[in-house]
Every structure is written in structure tokens, then in C-alpha cells.
CSV table of C-alpha atoms and ligand atoms in Angstrom, one decimal:
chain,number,residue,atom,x,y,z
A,1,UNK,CA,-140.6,53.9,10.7
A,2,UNK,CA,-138.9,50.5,12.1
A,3,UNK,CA,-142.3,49.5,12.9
A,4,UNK,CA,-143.5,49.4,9.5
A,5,UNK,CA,-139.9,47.4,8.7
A,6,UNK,CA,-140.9,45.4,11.3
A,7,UNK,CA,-144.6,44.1,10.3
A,8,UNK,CA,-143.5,44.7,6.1
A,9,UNK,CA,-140.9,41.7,7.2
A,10,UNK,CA,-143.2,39.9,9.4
A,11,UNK,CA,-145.3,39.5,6.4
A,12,UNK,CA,-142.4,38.1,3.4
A,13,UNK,CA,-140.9,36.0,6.2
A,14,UNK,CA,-144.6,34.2,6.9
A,15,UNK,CA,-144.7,34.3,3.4
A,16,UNK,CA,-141.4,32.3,2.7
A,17,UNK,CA,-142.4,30.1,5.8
A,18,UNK,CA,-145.7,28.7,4.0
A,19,UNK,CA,-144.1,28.7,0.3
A,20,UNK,CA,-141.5,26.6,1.5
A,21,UNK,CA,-142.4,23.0,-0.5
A,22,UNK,CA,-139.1,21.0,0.8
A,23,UNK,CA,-137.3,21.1,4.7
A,24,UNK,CA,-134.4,22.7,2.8
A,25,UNK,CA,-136.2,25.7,1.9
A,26,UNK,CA,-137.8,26.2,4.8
A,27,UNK,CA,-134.4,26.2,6.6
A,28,UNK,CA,-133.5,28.7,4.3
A,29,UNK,CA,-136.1,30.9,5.2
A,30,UNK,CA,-135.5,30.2,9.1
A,31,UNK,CA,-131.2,31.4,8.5
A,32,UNK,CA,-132.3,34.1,6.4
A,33,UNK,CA,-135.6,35.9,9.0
A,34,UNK,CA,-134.7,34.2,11.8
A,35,UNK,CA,-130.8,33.2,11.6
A,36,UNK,CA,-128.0,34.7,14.2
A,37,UNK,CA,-127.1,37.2,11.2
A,38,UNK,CA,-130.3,37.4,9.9
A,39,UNK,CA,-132.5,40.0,9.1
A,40,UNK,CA,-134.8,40.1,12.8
A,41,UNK,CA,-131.3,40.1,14.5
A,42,UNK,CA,-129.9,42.9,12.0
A,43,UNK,CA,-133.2,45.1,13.1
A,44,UNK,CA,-132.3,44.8,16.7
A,45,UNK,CA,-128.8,45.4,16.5
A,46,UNK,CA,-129.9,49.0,15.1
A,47,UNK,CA,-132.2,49.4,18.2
A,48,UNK,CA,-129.4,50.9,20.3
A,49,UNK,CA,-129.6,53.7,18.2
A,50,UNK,CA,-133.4,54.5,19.0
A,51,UNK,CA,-134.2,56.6,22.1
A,52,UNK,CA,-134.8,54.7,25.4
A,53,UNK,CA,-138.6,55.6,25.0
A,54,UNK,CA,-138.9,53.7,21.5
A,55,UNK,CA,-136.5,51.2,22.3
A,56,UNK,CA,-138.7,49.3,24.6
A,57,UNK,CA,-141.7,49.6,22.2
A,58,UNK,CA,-139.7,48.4,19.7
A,59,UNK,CA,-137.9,45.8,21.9
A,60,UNK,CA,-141.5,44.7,22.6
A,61,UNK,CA,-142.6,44.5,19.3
A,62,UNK,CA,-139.5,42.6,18.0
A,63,UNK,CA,-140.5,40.2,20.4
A,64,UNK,CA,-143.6,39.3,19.0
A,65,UNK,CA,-142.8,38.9,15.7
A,66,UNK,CA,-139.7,36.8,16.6
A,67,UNK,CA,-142.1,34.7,18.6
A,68,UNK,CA,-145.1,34.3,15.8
A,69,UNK,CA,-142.4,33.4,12.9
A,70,UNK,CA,-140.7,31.0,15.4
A,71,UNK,CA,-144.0,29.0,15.9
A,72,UNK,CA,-145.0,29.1,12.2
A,73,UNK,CA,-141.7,27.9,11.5
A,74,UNK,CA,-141.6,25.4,14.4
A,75,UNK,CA,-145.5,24.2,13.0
A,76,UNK,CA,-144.2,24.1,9.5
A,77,UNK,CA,-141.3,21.5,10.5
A,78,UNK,CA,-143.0,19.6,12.8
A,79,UNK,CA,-145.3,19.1,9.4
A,80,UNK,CA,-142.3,18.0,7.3
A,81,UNK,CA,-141.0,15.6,10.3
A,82,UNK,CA,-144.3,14.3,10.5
A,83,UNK,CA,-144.7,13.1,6.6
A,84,UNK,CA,-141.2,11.8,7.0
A,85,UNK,CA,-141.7,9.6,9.6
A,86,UNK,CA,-145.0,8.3,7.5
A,87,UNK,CA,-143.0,7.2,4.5
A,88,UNK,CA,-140.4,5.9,6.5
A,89,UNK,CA,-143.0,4.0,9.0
A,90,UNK,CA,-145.0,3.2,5.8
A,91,UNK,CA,-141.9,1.4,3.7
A,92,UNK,CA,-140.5,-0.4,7.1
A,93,UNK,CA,-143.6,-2.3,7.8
A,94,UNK,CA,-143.2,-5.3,9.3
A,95,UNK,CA,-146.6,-7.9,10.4
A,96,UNK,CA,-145.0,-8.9,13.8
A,97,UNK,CA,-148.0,-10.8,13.8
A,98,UNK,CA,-147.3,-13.4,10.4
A,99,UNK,CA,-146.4,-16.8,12.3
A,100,UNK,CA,-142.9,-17.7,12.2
A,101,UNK,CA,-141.4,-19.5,8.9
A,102,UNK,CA,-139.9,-22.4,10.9
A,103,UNK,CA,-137.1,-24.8,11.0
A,104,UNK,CA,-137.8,-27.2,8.1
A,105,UNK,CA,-136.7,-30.9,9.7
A,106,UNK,CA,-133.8,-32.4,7.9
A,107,UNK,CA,-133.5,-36.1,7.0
A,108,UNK,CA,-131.6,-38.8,7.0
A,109,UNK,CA,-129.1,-39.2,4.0
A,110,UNK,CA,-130.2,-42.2,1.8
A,111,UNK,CA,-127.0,-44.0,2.5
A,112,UNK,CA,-127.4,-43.6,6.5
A,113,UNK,CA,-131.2,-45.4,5.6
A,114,UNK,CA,-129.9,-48.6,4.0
A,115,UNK,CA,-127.2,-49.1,6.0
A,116,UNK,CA,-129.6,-48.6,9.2
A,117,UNK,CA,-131.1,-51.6,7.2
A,118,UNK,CA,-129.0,-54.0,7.0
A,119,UNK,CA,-127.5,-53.3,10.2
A,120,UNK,CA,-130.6,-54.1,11.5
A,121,UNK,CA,-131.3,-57.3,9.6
A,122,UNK,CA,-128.0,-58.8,10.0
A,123,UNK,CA,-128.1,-57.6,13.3
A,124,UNK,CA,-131.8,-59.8,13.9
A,125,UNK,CA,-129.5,-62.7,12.8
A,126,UNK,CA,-127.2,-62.7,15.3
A,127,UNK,CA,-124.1,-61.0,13.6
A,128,UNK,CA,-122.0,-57.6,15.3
A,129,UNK,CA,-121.5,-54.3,13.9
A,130,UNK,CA,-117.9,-53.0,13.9
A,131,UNK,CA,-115.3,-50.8,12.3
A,132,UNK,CA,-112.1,-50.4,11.2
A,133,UNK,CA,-110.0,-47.5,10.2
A,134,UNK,CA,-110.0,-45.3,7.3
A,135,UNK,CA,-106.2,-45.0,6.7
A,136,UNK,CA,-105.2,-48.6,7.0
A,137,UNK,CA,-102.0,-50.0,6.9
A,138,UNK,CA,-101.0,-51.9,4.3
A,139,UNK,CA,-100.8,-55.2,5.7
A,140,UNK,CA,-104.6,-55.0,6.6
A,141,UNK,CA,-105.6,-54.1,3.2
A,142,UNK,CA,-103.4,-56.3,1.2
A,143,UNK,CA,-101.2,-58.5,2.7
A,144,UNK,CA,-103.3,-60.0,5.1
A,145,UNK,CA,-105.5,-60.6,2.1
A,146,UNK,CA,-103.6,-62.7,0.0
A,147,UNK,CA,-102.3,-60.0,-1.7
A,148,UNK,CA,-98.8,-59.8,-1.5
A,149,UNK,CA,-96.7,-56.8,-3.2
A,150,UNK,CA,-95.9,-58.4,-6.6
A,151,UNK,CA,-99.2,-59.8,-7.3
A,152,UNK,CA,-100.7,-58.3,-10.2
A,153,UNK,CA,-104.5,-57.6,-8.5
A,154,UNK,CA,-102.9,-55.2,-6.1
A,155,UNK,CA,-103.0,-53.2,-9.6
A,156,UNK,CA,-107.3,-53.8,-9.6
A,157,UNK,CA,-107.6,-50.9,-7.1
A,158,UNK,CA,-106.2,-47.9,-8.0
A,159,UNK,CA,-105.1,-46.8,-4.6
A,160,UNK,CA,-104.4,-43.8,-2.9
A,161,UNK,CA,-101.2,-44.3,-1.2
A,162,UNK,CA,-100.0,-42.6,2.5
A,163,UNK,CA,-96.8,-41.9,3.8
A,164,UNK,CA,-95.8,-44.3,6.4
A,165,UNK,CA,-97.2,-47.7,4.8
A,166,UNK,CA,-100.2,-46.8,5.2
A,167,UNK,CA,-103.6,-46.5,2.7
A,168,UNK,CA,-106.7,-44.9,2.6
A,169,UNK,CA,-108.4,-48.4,2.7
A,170,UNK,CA,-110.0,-49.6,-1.2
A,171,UNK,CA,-112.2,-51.5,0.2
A,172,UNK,CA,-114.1,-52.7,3.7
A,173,UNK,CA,-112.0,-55.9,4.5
A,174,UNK,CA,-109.4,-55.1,6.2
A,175,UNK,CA,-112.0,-55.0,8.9
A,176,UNK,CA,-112.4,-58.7,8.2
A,177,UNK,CA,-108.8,-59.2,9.5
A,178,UNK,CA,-109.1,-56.7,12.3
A,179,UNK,CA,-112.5,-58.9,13.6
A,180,UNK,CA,-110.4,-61.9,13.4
A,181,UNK,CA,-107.8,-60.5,15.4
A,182,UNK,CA,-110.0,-59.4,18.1
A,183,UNK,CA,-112.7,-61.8,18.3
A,184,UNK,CA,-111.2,-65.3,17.2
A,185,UNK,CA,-113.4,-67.8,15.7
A,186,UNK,CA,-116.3,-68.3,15.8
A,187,UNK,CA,-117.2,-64.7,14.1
A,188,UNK,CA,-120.4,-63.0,12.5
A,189,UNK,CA,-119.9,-59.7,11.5
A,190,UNK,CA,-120.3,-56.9,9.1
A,191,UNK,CA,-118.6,-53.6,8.8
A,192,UNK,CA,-120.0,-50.8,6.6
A,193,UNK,CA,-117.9,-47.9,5.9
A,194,UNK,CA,-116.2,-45.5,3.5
A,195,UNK,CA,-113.5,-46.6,1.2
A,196,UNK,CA,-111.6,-44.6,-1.4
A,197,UNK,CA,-110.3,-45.6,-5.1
A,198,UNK,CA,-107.8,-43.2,-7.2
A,199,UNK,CA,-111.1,-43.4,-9.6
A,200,UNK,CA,-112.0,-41.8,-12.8
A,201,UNK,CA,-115.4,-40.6,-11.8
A,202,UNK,CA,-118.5,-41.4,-13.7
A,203,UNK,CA,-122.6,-42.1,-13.8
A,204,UNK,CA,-121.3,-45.5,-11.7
A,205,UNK,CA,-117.8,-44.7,-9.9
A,206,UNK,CA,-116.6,-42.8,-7.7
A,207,UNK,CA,-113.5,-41.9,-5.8
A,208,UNK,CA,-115.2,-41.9,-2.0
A,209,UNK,CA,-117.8,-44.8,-2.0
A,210,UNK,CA,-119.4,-46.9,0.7
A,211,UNK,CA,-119.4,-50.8,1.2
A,212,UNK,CA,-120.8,-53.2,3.7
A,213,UNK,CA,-118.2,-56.1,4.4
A,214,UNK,CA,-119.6,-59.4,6.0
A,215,UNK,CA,-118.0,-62.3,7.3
A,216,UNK,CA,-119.4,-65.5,9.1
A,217,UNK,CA,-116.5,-68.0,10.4
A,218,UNK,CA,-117.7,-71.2,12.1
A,219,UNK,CA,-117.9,-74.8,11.6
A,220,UNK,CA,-118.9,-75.9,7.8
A,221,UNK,CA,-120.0,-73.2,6.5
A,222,UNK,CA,-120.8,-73.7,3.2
A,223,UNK,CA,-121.9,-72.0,-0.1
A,224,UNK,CA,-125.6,-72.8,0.6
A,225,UNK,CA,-125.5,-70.7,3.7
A,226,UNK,CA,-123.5,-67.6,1.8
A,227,UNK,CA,-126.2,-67.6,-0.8
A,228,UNK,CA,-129.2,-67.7,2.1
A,229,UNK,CA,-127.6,-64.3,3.7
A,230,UNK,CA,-127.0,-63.0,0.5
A,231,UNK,CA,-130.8,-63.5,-1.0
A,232,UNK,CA,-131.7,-62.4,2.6
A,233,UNK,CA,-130.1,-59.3,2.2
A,234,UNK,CA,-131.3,-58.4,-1.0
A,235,UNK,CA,-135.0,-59.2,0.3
A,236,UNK,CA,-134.8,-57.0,3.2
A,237,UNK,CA,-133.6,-54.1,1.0
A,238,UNK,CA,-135.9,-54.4,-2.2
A,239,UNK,CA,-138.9,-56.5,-0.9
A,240,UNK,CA,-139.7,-57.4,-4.1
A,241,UNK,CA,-138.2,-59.6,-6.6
A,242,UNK,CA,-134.6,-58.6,-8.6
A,243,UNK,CA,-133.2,-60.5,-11.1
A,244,UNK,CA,-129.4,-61.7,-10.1
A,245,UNK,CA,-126.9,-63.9,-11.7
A,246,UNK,CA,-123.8,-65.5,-10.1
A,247,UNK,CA,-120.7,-65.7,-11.8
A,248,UNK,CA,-117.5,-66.8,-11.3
A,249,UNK,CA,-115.2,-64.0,-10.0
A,250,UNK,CA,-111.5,-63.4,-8.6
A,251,UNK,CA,-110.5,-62.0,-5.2
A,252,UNK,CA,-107.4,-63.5,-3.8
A,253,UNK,CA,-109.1,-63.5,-0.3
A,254,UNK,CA,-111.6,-66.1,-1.5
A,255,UNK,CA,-111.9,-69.4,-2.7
A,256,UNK,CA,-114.1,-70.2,-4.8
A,257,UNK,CA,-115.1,-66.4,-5.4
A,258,UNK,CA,-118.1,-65.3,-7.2
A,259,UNK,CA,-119.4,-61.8,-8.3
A,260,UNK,CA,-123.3,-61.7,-7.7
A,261,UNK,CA,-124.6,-59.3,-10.1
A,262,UNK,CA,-128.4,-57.3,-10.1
A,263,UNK,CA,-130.2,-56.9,-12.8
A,264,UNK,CA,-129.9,-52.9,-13.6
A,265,UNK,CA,-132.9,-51.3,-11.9
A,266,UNK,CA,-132.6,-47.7,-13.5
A,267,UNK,CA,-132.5,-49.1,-17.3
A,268,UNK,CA,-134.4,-52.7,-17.0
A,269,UNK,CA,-132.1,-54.8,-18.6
A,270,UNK,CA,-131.3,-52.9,-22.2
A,271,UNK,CA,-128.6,-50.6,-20.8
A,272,UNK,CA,-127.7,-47.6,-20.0
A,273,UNK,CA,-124.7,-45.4,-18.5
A,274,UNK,CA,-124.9,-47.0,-15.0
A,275,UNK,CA,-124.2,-50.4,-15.9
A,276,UNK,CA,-122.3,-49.5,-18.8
A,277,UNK,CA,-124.7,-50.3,-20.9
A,278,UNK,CA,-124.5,-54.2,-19.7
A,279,UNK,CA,-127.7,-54.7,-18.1
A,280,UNK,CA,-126.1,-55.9,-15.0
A,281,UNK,CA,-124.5,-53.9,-12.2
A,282,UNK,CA,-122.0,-55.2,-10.0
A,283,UNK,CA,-123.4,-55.6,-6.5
A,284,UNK,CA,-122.0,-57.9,-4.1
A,285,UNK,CA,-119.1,-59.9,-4.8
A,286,UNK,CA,-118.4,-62.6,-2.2
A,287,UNK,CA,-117.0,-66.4,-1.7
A,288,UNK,CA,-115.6,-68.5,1.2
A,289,UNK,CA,-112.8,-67.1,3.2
A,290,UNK,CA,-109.4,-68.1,1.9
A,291,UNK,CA,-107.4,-70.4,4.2
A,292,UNK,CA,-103.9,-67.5,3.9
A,293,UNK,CA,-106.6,-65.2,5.2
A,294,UNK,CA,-108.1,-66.9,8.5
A,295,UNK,CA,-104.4,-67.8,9.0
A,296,UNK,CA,-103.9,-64.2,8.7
A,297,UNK,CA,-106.4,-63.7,11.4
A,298,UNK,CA,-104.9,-66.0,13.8
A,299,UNK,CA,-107.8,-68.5,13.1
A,300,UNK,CA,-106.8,-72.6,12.4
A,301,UNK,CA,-108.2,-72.9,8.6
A,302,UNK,CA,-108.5,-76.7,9.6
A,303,UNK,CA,-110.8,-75.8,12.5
A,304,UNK,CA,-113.0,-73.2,10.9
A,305,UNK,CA,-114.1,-71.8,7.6
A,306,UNK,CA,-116.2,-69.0,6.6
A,307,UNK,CA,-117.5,-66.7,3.9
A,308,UNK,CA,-117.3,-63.2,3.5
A,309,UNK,CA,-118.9,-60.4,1.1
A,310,UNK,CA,-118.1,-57.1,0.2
A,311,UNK,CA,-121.7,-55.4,-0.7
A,312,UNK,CA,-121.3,-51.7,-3.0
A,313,UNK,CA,-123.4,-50.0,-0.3
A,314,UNK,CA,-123.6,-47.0,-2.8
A,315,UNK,CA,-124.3,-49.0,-5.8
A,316,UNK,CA,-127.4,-50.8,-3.7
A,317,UNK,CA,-128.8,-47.3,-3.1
A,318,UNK,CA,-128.6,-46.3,-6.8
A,319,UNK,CA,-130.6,-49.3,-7.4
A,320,UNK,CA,-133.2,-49.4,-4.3
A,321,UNK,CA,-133.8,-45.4,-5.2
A,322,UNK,CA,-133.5,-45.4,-8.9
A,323,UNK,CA,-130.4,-43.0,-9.0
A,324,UNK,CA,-129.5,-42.6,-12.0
A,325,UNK,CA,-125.8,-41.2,-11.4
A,326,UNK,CA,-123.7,-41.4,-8.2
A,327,UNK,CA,-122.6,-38.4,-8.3
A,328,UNK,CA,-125.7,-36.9,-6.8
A,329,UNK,CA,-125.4,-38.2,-3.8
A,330,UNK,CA,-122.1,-36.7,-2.2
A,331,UNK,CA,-123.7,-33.0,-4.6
A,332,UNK,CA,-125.3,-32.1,-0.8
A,333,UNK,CA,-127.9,-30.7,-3.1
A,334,UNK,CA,-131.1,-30.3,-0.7
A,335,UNK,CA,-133.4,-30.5,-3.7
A,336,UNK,CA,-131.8,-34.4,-4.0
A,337,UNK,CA,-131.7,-34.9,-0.4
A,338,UNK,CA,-134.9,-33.3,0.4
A,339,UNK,CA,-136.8,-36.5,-1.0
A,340,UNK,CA,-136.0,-39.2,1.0
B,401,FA5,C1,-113.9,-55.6,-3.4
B,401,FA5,O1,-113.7,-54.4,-3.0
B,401,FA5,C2,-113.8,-56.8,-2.5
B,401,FA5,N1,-113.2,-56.3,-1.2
B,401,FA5,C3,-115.1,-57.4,-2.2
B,401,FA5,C4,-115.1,-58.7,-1.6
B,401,FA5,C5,-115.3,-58.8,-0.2
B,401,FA5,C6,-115.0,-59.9,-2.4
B,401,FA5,C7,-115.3,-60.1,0.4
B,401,FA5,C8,-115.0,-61.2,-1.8
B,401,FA5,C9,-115.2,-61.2,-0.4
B,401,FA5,P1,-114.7,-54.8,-5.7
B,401,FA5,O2,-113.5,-54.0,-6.1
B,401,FA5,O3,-115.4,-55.5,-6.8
B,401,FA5,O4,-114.4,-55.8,-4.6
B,401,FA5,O5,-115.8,-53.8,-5.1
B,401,FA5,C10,-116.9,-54.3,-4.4
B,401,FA5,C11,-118.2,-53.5,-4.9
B,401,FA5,O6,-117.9,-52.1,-4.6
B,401,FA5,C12,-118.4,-53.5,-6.4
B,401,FA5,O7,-119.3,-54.7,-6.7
B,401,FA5,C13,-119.2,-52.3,-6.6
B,401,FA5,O8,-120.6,-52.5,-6.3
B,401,FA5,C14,-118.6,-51.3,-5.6
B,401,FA5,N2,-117.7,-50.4,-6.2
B,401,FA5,C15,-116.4,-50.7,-6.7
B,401,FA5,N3,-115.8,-49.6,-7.2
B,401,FA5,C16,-116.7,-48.6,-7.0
B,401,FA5,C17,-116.7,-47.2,-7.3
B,401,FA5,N4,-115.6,-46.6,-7.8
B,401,FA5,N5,-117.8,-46.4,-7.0
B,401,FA5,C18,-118.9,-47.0,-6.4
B,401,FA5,N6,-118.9,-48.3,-6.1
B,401,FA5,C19,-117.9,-49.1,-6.4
């Protein structure tokens, strides 16, 4: 009588075991046949009740079945762990093989290329690279230039004032002072750097810029040779020709002072948002070294004269490159940056 419980449950728990579609149901099945409290271990809880004689027949038996379910079942899951670990295997594929993407080389910021330039062209002639301080005192950016407190072209750059008397330095020549204070007459140098301007920013201006001062003190130093380093300069950078004009311009540092302008490079000449529509864009103002100035510097005016420039490093890279608005190149955009 148990024995034919026995093999009738043998056969609906192989059954369940094969009709089982998902891991669920065939755990299911397992807790249900095969389970602490399922129905094998219910059948040999009631075999105390048999006679001894029966009891190890049915013992035996119990065994068996227990042991063919157990390795249809164990079969059966292996099955499902096996089509798991192909989908899984399947969507996590990976060529180790593919080569490598690689580390794309950076390059050099347009403004770092000119100003390698010039450093090396003014360098072939013999003058020195130096530098002067960002925050500047007030003295080297204005006083020592002829500018005294009251006079009305402190006003021309909108300044960005420190505590302490000091600046954040509108413009590169204080560093003209500074090389006079070091290195006495005579003196060739030029000093590129960052300045900053309380600036309304637009396709031309901006608050953080870059210019390249340059001052040569010696004996009779004339106009003539100002203009010479100036064409120079402009020959090195565009190797070709650019229309300029000289004008007449005011700096208290200078005297006479002139503003040489460049013929706008983006537009041609008819106009257009960098040069205001002009046709001209201011490039390098310049002129010879006001007396108050070299006295400034601890240099005898009636020794020594000189000239000095202050070149819009920013606004000569607009033109070199064609930029047609400043603001691209402080963006850090790499699509920008990625073509020089
Ligand atoms: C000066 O800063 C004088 N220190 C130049 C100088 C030096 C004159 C030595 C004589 C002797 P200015 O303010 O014009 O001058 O500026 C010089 C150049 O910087 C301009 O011609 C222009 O090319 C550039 N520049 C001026 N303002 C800006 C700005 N906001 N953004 C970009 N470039 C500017």
C-alpha cells in the first residue's frame, strides 16, 4: 500500500520536475516533493508505524526515489544555471582583444604659440624675457608712468582695484619700470603677460587679456628704430603683408606716442564686430619713453632714451588665426582648441 504511494508520487513529482518552465517553479516543486515538510519526508515520518520487516523495504525504497528526484531536480537546475550564465556571458561581452582608444595628445594654446614667437624673435635680437607681477602696486602701474592720481587717463582703464594699494595690473608696463629698476640702462626687453580691465566684454574685449610690453633704452634711439622692431614683429607673426597705419596716440608714458593700427583681418577692411565696424583694430600702441618715466626707473633721461610698446597679444592672435570673437579663446572648448 505505501509502495504504490510511493512510486504514484515518484511519478507527479518527476512530472512537476520537467514541467517546470522557470527556476521558481521548479523550486517549488523541490519544497513541495522534496522539502523538510514535504511530502517524501511526510511518507517516512509514517514509516515508524510499519512493522520492522516492511520498514527496511520501505526505508530502502524511500531511498531511491529520494535519490532519482534529487538528481532530476539537481539536472534540471544545473540546466537553468547554465542558460543564465549564457545570457549573462552573452550581454557582458567584452573584445579584450580591440586595441586600446589612446591618449589623444593635447596642444599648445594659440596664445602660448605666438608668444613662443615673439619671444623667440626678439629674443634672436638680443633683447631679455622677464616678468613682473600680476597684482602690482600702484606706483608701478601708474605713478611711475606719468600717471599721477588726479590725471584724468587714470580714468582710460577701468581698473580692478586691491586692498592695500595695490592692482591687478591694466596693462604690461609696470614691468618696464621694474626692468629699469633692476637692470639700469642700457635695457632691451619685453614682458608678455596677463592683464585685467573692469571690461564690458564683447567680440573684441575682454576683462583678462594678454599683452607683450617691449622696451629698448640706449643711446639715440630714435623713431626709425621703433618702427624697424615694430614691422619686424609683425613680419615674424603674419609673414605676409598687413596693411597698418600710424596715428597719433596718447599715453602719458610716451612722448611722441602713436597707436599703430592693423588693417582688420577677419572682415578685410568694410567692418565688422571686431573692429567695431572700423576696418582697423587696435594692435600695438607704442612711442619713445617719457623722460618722468626713465627718471622713474632710476635711469638719467639726459644719458639715455628709449622706446617702448605695448603689443594686444590677444588681439594679434584674433588676427593671425582669423578669430572672429575673443571670447573663444578663454571658452576651454576642445573643439576650439583642438585646431591649432
Ligand atoms: C596700453 O595698455 C599701454 N600700456 C600700451 C603702451 C605701452 C603704449 C608702451 C605706449 C608704450 P592700451 O590700453 O591701448 O594701451 O592697450 C594696448 C592694447 O591692448 C590695445 O591696442 C589692444 O590691442 C589691447 N587691449 C586693450 N583692451 C583690451 C581688451 N579689453 N581686450 C583685449 N585686448 C585689449
Amino acid at each position: 500500500m505505501i509502495e504504490s504511494t510511493l512510486s504514484e508520487l515518484e511519478s507527479r513529482a518527476a512530472a512537476s520536475i520537467d514541467a517546470a518552465a522557470t527556476p521558481d517553479s521548479l523550486e517549488t516543486a523541490r519544497v513541495e516533493f522534496l522539502g523538510r515538510k514535504g511530502a517524501l519526508a511526510s511518507i517516512g515520518k509514517d514509516m515508524g508505524k510499519l512493522p520492522p520487516e516492511q520498514r527496511a523495504v520501505v526505508g530502502k525504497m524511500l531511498n531511491a526515489v529520494k535519490q532519482s528526484l534529487e538528481s532530476q531536480f539537481d539536472s534540471k537546475k544545473a540546466a537553468f544555471d547554465k542558460a543564465a550564465l549564457d545570457s549573462r556571458l552573452a550581454a557582458e561581452w567584452l573584445d579584450v582583444t580591440r586595441p586600446a582608444p589612446g591618449v589623444r595628445p593635447g596642444s599648445l594654446h594659440p596664445l602660448t604659440l605666438i608668444q613662443r614667437e615673439l619671444e623667440d624673435y626678439f629674443t634672436s635680437l638680443g633683447f631679455a624675457v622677464v616678468d613682473g607681477p600680476e597684482v602690482e602696486t600702484e606706483w608701478h602701474n601708474f605713478d611711475a608712468l606719468n600717471i599721477p592720481a588726479t590725471h584724468p587717463a587714470r580714468d582710460a582703464q577701468d581698473t580692478f582695484w586691491v586692498e592695500g594699494g595695490h592692482v591687478l595690473r591694466t596693462h604690461t608696463s609696470p614691468v618696464q619700470v621694474r626692468a629699469m629698476e633692476k637692470f639700469g640702462a642700457p635695457l632691451r626687453i619685453i614682458a608678455p603677460g596677463r592683464v585685467f580691465r573692469n571690461e564690458e566684454v564683447d567680440a573684441s574685449h575682454e576683462h583678462t587679456f594678454y599683452q607683450l610690453e617691449g622696451m629698448m633704452i640706449d643711446r639715440d634711439v630714435s623713431i626709425a628704430h621703433m618702427l624697424y622692431f615694430m614691422k619686424g614683429l609683425l613680419e615674424a607673426i603674419f609673414s605676409r603683408e598687413v596693411t597698418v597705419r600710424l596715428r597719433p596716440g596718447f599715453f602719458p608714458f610716451v612722448e611722441p606716442g602713436f597707436e599703430l593700427d592693423i588693417q582688420c583681418l577677419i572682415c578685410g577692411g568694410p567692418g565688422c564686430p571686431v573692429c567695431k565696424q572700423s576696418g582697423w583694430v587696435e594692435l600695438l600702441p607704442c612711442g619713445l619713453v617719457h623722460p618722468n618715466v626713465l627718471r622713474a626707473g632710476g635711469i638719467d633721461p639726459d644719458q639715455w632714451n628709449g622706446f617702448a610698446f605695448g603689443l594686444g597679444l590677444t588681439r594679434l592672435v584674433m588676427m593671425r588665426y582669423a578669430i572672429d570673437d575673443i571670447r573663444h579663446l578663454a571658452s576651454g572648448d576642445l573643439r576650439f582648441l583642438r585646431q591649432f
